[in-house]
mmCIF file of C-alpha atoms in Angstrom:
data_model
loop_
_atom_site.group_PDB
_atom_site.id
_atom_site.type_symbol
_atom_site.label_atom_id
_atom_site.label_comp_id
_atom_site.label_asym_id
_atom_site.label_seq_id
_atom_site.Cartn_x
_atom_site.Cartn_y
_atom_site.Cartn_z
ATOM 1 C CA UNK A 1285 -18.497 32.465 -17.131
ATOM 2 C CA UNK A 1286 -20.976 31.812 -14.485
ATOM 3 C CA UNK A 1287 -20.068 27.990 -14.188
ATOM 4 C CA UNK A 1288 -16.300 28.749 -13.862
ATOM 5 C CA UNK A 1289 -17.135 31.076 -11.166
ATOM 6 C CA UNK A 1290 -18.748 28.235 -9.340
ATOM 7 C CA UNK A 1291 -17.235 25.417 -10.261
ATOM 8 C CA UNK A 1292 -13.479 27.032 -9.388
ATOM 9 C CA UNK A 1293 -13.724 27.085 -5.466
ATOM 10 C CA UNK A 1294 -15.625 23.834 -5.429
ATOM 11 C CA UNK A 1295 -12.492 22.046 -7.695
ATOM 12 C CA UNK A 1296 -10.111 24.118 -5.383
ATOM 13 C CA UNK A 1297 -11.289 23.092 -1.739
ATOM 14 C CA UNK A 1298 -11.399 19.400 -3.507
ATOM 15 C CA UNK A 1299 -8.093 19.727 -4.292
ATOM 16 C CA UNK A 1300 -7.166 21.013 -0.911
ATOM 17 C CA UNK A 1301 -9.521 18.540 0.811
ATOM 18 C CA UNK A 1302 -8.179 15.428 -0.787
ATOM 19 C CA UNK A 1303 -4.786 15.904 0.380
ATOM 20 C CA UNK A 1304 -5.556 16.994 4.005
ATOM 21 C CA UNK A 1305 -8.072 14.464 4.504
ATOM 22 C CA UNK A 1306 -4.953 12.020 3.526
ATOM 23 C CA UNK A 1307 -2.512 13.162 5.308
ATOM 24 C CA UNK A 1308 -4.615 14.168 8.357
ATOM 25 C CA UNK A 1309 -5.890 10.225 8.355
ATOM 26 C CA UNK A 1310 -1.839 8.959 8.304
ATOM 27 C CA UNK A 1311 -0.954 11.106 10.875
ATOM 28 C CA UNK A 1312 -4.145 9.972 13.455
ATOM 29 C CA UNK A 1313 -3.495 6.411 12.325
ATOM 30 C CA UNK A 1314 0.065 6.468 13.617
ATOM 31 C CA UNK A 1315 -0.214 8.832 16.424
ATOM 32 C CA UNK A 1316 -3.314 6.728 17.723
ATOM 33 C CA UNK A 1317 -1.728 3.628 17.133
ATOM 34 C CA UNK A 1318 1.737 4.248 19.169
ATOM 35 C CA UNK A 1319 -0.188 5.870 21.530
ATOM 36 C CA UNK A 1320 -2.198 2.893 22.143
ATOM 37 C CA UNK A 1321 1.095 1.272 22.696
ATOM 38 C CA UNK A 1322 3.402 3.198 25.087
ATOM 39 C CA UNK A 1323 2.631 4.056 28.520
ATOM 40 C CA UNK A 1324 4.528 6.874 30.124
ATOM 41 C CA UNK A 1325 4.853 9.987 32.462
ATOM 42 C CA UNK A 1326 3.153 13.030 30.538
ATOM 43 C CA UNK A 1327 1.129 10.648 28.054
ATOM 44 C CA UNK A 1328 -2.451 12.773 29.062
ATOM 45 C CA UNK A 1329 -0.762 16.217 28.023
ATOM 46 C CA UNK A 1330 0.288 14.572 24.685
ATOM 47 C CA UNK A 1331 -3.512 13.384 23.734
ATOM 48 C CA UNK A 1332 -4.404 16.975 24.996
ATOM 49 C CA UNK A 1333 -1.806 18.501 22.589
ATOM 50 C CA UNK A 1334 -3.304 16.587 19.788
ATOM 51 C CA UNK A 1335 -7.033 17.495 20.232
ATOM 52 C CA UNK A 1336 -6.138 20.799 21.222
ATOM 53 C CA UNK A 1337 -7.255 22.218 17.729
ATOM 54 C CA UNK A 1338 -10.712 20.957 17.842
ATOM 55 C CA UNK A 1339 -11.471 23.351 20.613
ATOM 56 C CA UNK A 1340 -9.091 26.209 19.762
ATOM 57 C CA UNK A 1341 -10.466 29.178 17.974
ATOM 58 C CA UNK A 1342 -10.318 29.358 13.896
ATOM 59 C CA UNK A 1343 -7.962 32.589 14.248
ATOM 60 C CA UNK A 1344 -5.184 31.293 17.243
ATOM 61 C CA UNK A 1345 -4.821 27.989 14.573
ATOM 62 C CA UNK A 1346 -4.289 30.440 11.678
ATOM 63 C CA UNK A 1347 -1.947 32.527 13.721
ATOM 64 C CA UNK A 1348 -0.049 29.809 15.494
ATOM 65 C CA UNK A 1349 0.335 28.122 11.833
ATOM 66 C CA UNK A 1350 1.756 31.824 10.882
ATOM 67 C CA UNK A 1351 4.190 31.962 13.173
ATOM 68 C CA UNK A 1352 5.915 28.195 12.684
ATOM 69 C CA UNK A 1353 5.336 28.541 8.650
ATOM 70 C CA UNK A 1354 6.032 32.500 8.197
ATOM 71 C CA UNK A 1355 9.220 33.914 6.274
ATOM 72 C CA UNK A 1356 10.511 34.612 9.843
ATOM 73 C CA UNK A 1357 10.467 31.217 10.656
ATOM 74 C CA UNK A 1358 13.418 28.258 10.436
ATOM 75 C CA UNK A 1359 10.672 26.432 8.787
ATOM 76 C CA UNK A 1360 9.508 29.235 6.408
ATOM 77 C CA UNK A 1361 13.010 30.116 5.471
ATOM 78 C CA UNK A 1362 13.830 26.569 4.918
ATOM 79 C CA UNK A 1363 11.117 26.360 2.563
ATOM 80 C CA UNK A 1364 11.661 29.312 0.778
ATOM 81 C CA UNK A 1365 15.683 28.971 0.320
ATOM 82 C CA UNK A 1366 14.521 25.202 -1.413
ATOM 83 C CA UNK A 1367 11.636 26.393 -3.452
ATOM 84 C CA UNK A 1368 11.800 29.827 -3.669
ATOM 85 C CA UNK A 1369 8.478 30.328 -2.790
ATOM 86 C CA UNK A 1370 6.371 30.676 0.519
ATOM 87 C CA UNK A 1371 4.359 28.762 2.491
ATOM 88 C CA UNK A 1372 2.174 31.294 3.281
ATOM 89 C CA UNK A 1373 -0.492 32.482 0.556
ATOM 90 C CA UNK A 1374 -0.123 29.170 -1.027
ATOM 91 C CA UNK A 1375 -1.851 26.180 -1.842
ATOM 92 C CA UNK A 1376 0.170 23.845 0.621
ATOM 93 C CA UNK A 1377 -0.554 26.309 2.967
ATOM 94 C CA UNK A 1378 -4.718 25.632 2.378
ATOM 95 C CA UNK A 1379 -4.010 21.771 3.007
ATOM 96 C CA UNK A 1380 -1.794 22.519 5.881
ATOM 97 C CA UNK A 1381 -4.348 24.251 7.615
ATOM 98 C CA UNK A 1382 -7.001 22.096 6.524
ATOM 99 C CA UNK A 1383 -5.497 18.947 7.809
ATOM 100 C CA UNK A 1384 -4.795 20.018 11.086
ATOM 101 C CA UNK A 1385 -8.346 21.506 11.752
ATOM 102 C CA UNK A 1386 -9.137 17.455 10.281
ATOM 103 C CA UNK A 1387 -6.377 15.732 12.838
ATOM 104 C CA UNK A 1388 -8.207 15.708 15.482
ATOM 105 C CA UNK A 1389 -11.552 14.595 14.979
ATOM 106 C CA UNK A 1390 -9.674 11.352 13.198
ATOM 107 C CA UNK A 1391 -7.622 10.814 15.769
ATOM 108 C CA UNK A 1392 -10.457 10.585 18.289
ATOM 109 C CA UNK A 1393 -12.582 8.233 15.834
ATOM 110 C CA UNK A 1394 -9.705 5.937 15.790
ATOM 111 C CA UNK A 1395 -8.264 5.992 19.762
ATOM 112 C CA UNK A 1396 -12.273 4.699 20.341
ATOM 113 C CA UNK A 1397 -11.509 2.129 17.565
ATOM 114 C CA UNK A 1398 -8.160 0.858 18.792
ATOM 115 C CA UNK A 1399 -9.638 0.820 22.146
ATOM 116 C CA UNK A 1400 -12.647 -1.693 21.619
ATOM 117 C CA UNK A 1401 -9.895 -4.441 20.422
ATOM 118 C CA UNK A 1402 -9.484 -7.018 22.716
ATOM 119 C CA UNK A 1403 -5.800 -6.862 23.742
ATOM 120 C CA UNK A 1404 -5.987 -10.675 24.189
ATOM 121 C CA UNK A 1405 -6.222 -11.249 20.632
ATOM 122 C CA UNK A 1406 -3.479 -8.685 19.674
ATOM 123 C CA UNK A 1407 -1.173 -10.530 22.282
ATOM 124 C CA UNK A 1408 -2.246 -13.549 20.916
ATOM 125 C CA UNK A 1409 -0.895 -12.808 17.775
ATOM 126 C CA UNK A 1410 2.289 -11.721 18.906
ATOM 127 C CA UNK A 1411 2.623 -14.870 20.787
ATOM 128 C CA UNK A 1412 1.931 -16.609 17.624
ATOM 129 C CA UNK A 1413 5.754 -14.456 16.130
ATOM 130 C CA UNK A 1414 3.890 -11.268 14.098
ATOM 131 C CA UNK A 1415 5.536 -7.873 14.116
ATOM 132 C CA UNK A 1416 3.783 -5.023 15.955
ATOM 133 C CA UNK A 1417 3.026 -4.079 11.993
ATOM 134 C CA UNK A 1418 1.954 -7.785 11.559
ATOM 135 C CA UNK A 1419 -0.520 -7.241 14.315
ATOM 136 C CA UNK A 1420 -1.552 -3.945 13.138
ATOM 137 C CA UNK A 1421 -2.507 -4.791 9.500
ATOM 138 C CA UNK A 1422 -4.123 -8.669 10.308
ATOM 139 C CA UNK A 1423 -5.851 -8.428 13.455
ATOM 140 C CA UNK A 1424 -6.096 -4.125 14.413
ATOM 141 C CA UNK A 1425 -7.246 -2.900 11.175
ATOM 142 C CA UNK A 1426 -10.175 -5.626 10.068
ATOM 143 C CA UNK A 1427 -11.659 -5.113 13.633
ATOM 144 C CA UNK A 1428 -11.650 -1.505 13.599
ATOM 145 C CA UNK A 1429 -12.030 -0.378 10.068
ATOM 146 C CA UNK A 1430 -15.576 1.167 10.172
ATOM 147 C CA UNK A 1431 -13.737 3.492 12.938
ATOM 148 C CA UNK A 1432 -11.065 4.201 10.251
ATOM 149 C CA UNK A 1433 -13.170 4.929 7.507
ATOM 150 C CA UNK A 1434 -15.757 7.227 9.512
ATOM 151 C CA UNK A 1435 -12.329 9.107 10.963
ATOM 152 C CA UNK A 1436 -11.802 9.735 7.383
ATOM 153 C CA UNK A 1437 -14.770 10.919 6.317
ATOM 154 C CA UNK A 1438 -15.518 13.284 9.392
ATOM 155 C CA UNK A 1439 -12.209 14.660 8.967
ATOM 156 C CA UNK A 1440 -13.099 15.099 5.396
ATOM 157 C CA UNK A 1441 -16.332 16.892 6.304
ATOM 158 C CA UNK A 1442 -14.317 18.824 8.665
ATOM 159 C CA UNK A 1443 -11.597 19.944 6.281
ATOM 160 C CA UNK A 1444 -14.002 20.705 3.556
ATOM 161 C CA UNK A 1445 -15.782 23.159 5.577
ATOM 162 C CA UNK A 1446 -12.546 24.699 7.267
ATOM 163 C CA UNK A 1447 -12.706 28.553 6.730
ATOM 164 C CA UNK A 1448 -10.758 30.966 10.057
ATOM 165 C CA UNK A 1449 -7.579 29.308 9.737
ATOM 166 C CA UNK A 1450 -7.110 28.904 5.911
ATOM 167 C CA UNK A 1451 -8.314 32.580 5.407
ATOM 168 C CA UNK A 1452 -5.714 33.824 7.721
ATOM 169 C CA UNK A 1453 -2.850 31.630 6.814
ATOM 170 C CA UNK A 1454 -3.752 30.828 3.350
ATOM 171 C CA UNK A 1455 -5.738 33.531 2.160
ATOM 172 C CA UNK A 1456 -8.243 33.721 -0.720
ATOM 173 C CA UNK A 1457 -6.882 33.644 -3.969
ATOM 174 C CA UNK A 1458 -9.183 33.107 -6.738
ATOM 175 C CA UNK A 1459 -7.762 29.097 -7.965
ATOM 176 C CA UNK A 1460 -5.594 28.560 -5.623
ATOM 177 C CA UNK A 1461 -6.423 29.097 -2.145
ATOM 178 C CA UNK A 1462 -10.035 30.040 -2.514
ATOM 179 C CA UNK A 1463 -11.800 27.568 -1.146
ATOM 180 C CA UNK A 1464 -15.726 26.951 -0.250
ATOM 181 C CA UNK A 1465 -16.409 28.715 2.557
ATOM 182 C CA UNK A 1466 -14.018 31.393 1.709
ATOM 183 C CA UNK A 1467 -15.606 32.035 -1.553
ATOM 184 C CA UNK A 1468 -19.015 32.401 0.426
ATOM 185 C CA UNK A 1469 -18.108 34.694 2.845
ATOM 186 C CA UNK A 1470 -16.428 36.888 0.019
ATOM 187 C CA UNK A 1471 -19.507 36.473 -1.565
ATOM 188 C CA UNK A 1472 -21.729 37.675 0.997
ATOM 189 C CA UNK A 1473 -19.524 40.425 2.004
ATOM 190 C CA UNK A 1474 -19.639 41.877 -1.991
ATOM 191 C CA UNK A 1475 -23.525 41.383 -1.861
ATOM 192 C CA UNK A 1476 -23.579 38.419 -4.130
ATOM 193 C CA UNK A 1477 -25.924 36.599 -2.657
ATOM 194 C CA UNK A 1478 -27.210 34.401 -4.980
ATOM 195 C CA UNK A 1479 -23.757 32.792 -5.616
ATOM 196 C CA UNK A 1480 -23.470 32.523 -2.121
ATOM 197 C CA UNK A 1481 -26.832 29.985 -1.721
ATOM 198 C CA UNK A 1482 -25.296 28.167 -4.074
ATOM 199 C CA UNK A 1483 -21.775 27.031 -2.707
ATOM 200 C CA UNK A 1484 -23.863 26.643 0.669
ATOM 201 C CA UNK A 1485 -26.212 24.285 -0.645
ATOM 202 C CA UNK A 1486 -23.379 22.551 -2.615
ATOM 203 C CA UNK A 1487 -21.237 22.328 0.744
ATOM 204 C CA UNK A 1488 -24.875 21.120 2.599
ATOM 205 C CA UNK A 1489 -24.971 18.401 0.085
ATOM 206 C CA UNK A 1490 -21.370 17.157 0.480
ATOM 207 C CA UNK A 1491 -21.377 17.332 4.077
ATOM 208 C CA UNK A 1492 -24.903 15.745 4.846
ATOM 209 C CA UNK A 1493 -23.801 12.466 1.651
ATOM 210 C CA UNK A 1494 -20.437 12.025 4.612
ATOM 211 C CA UNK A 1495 -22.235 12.109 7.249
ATOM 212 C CA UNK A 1496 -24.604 9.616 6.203
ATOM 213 C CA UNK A 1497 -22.029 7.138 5.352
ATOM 214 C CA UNK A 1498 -20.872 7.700 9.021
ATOM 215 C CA UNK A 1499 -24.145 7.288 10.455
ATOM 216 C CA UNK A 1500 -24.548 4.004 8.037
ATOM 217 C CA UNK A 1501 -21.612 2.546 9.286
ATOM 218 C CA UNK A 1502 -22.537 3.114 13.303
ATOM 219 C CA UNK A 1503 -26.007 1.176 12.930
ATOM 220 C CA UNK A 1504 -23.897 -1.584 11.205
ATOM 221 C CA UNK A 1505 -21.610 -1.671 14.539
ATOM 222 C CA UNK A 1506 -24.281 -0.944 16.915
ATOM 223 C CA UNK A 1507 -26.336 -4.119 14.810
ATOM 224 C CA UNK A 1508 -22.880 -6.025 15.514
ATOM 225 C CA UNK A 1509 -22.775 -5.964 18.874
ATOM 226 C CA UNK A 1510 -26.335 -7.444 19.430
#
């Protein structure tokens, strides 16, 4: 009984965590790759947009997702008439949250990527008849993919240890929605503490194995560039 009362949050916020972290990595890929491509009038107040929920509290990301996913919302409603269910409460609601809490950080990992390509080489290869995709996949991505894979696994780190906005948008239910850090601060709040020191140290440990593979993968490009 014990180990299913551990073991259920940790499965959960993998669950939750696996998708985000996916879908949070697409999104930064393509956003930070047309980016990287156009040039126009209000460009600066886009990037802003997109890093805006690094910086933004826990609750105005939980709220703001409440108000464009809620039952009053076109979006909600939508969802609802075609599924019959809500958004809100849900499990698609946990990786919702969690993946934009995880955009940002991503998208930041890989704007420094795409920047450090040499734009002579991408032209050069255009000059030489590939697609913008051609260019993308043969001569962007093998440059820059130690910037794509730490994006991914600090936005993984990120998601996994997301807790103001998927309380208030997803809320805590017990194998669906419960998640990590939710299930700790429920824990602490009911006085069991013991259950508590053991999701932290289990969310230390996954957290500290990501960030090491991050910090690997800088000493191999700061080695690179000597």
């Amino acid at each position: 009984m014990m180990g299913m009362e551990f073991w259920t949050p940790i499965l959960v916020s993998l669950r939750v965590v696996a998708l985000a972290s996916v879908l949070a990595f697409i999104l930064a890929v393509y956003a930070a790759w047309l980016l990287k491509k156009k040039s126009f009038r209000g460009k600066v107040f886009v990037e802003t947009f997109l890093m805006l929920p690094l910086v933004l509290p826990p609750t105005v990301i939980g709220f703001g997702l409440l108000v464009i996913f809620g039952r009053r919302s076109f979006v909600g409603q939508w969802f609802e008439l075609l599924f019959n269910q809500t958004i809100v409460f849900s499990y698609l609601a946990a990786v919702i949250a969690a993946t934009v809490v995880a955009f940002p950080l991503i998208y930041q990992m890989l704007v420094n990527g795409f920047e450090s390509v040499d734009d002579d080489l991408e032209a050069a290869a255009r000059q030489m008849g590939a697609s913008e995709w051609q260019v993308f996949f043969y001569v962007t991505l093998p440059i820059t993919w130690r910037s794509l894979v730490s994006g991914y696994m600090l936005g993984f780190a990120r998601a996994l240890g997301e807790f103001g906005a998927t309380l208030m948008f997803a809320g805590s239910i017990a194998g669906t929605t419960q998640t990590i850090p939710t299930s700790i601060y429920i824990a602490v709040e009911s006085g069991n503490t013991a259950m508590a020191y053991y999701w932290v140290i289990s969310i230390i440990i996954f957290a500290f194995a990501l960030l090491s593979v991050v910090q690997r993968l800088k000493k191999i490009d700061d080695h690179s560039f000597r």
